[in-house]
């Protein structure tokens, strides 16, 4: 109801402003402050216009012509590449793809024992790559070297760390979760 009244009153106010002087004071000293006939009034108004230009207005704006040439050229290069090599590429850095790669990868001698408590120290600098087995059409993580490439762990071979034993407390907490109902 309030919206309808606001819509109707807005129209009434707009129609009431037609041919109304836009002054803050009343310049006529008439009985009852009412004009018997309409009278035109003048008021000062300033208009500022801005026009569209299809060229440059200042000398420094000629730099945009270089951008105007480079952007379509890059677009044509991208179009050529897309037409030359069609198809989609799987983003292996997306979390769901990383998870699938990790689940389907063989055990690693470099980071053995980190599955119970997560990777620590040396485990975080082990080089790896995404490998592909064409016979099984299968992607997986593979160790890129027998030891880390650089840093304080570079001289070490495969880890001698023992598996973290936490009494399966992490598993118990996750598997004993309660549902919503």
XYZ file of C-alpha atoms in Angstrom:
181
model
C 0.000 0.000 0.000
C 2.789 2.405 0.921
C 4.589 1.746 -2.355
C 1.459 2.506 -4.370
C 0.916 5.777 -2.485
C 4.557 6.731 -3.019
C 4.288 5.996 -6.752
C 1.094 8.043 -7.137
C 2.325 10.951 -5.028
C 5.614 11.044 -6.959
C 3.698 11.486 -10.207
C 1.493 14.159 -8.652
C 4.525 16.089 -7.410
C 6.188 15.889 -10.805
C 3.031 17.173 -12.544
C 2.660 19.920 -9.942
C 6.161 21.192 -10.716
C 5.327 21.901 -14.374
C 5.491 25.678 -15.072
C 6.381 26.354 -11.448
C 9.065 28.967 -10.745
C 12.209 27.459 -9.275
C 12.970 30.202 -6.763
C 13.387 30.130 -3.027
C 11.538 33.395 -2.485
C 8.209 34.860 -3.571
C 8.779 38.141 -5.369
C 5.178 39.231 -5.727
C 3.373 41.385 -3.156
C -0.166 40.476 -4.003
C -3.191 40.039 -1.788
C -3.381 36.377 -0.729
C 0.017 35.788 -2.351
C -1.696 34.512 -5.474
C -1.233 35.567 -9.070
C -4.336 36.304 -11.083
C -2.652 35.327 -14.343
C 0.441 33.312 -15.020
C 3.751 35.138 -15.180
C 7.023 33.998 -16.619
C 10.097 34.183 -14.448
C 13.737 33.952 -15.329
C 16.325 31.996 -13.401
C 20.026 31.475 -13.887
C 21.031 28.031 -15.056
C 24.409 26.680 -16.033
C 24.745 23.796 -18.445
C 27.902 21.787 -18.816
C 28.204 19.562 -21.836
C 30.659 16.869 -22.704
C 30.897 15.566 -26.200
C 32.297 12.309 -27.480
C 35.413 12.536 -29.585
C 36.512 9.729 -31.839
C 40.101 10.918 -31.976
C 42.589 12.258 -29.500
C 42.093 15.629 -27.833
C 45.529 15.873 -26.220
C 48.887 14.810 -27.696
C 49.571 12.230 -24.955
C 46.389 10.350 -25.902
C 48.029 9.110 -29.104
C 49.549 6.360 -26.931
C 46.156 4.665 -26.935
C 46.546 3.979 -30.656
C 49.336 1.536 -29.783
C 46.974 -0.274 -27.410
C 44.326 -0.216 -30.111
C 46.744 -2.013 -32.430
C 48.184 -4.500 -29.906
C 44.911 -5.781 -28.410
C 43.349 -6.964 -31.703
C 46.697 -8.475 -32.718
C 46.831 -10.473 -29.471
C 43.215 -11.506 -29.952
C 44.047 -12.816 -33.418
C 47.040 -14.736 -32.003
C 44.794 -16.321 -29.363
C 42.210 -17.197 -32.001
C 44.900 -18.784 -34.187
C 46.224 -20.821 -31.240
C 42.720 -21.932 -30.261
C 41.903 -23.036 -33.800
C 45.266 -24.750 -34.201
C 45.056 -26.701 -30.916
C 41.403 -27.371 -30.092
C 40.315 -29.163 -26.947
C 40.206 -28.652 -23.223
C 43.062 -28.922 -20.747
C 42.545 -30.274 -17.242
C 43.776 -27.913 -14.549
C 45.722 -30.229 -12.263
C 46.054 -27.539 -9.584
C 42.334 -27.508 -8.785
C 41.661 -29.115 -5.392
C 39.416 -31.889 -6.712
C 41.999 -32.863 -9.342
C 44.856 -32.758 -6.818
C 42.845 -34.988 -4.509
C 42.176 -37.497 -7.285
C 45.866 -37.527 -8.246
C 46.942 -38.034 -4.649
C 44.488 -40.880 -4.091
C 45.509 -42.664 -7.294
C 49.267 -42.242 -6.852
C 51.623 -44.981 -5.686
C 53.373 -44.657 -2.314
C 56.405 -42.376 -2.248
C 59.734 -43.441 -0.756
C 60.652 -39.789 -0.232
C 57.744 -38.909 2.031
C 56.888 -42.244 3.572
C 55.493 -41.983 7.055
C 53.872 -38.589 6.559
C 50.359 -39.921 6.034
C 49.549 -40.115 9.751
C 50.575 -36.614 10.784
C 50.970 -34.795 7.497
C 54.128 -33.621 5.747
C 56.780 -31.889 7.850
C 60.062 -30.143 7.106
C 61.864 -32.228 4.510
C 58.614 -33.640 3.094
C 57.585 -30.186 1.882
C 60.618 -29.774 -0.416
C 60.460 -33.137 -2.176
C 60.284 -32.521 -5.934
C 57.415 -34.180 -7.784
C 55.803 -34.140 -11.198
C 52.590 -35.349 -12.748
C 53.309 -38.523 -14.709
C 51.152 -40.384 -17.215
C 50.836 -44.103 -17.844
C 49.473 -44.473 -21.398
C 48.726 -48.178 -20.996
C 46.203 -47.448 -18.234
C 45.319 -43.894 -19.350
C 46.229 -42.869 -15.813
C 47.776 -39.705 -14.323
C 49.613 -39.827 -11.000
C 52.219 -38.047 -8.871
C 55.778 -39.239 -9.379
C 58.980 -38.369 -7.555
C 61.105 -36.120 -9.742
C 64.390 -37.034 -8.022
C 65.829 -39.334 -5.382
C 66.319 -36.397 -3.005
C 65.321 -32.727 -2.730
C 66.969 -30.494 -5.336
C 68.268 -27.773 -3.022
C 68.172 -26.454 0.502
C 69.270 -28.003 3.768
C 67.741 -31.387 2.851
C 69.423 -31.656 -0.583
C 72.211 -33.969 0.626
C 69.797 -36.450 2.202
C 68.442 -39.442 0.361
C 65.042 -40.965 1.007
C 63.626 -40.183 4.396
C 64.382 -42.423 7.351
C 61.462 -41.042 9.301
C 59.237 -43.485 11.065
C 55.511 -43.315 10.536
C 53.707 -40.991 12.913
C 51.819 -43.029 15.460
C 48.868 -41.161 16.900
C 46.867 -44.173 17.975
C 44.480 -43.614 15.071
C 42.903 -40.712 16.960
C 42.429 -38.732 13.735
C 40.649 -41.659 12.135
C 38.465 -42.202 15.184
C 37.412 -38.542 15.275
C 36.540 -38.499 11.578
C 34.794 -41.867 11.452
C 32.769 -41.365 14.630
C 31.185 -38.129 13.420
C 27.494 -37.702 13.983
C 25.144 -36.815 11.153
C 22.575 -34.062 11.165
C 19.775 -36.284 12.402
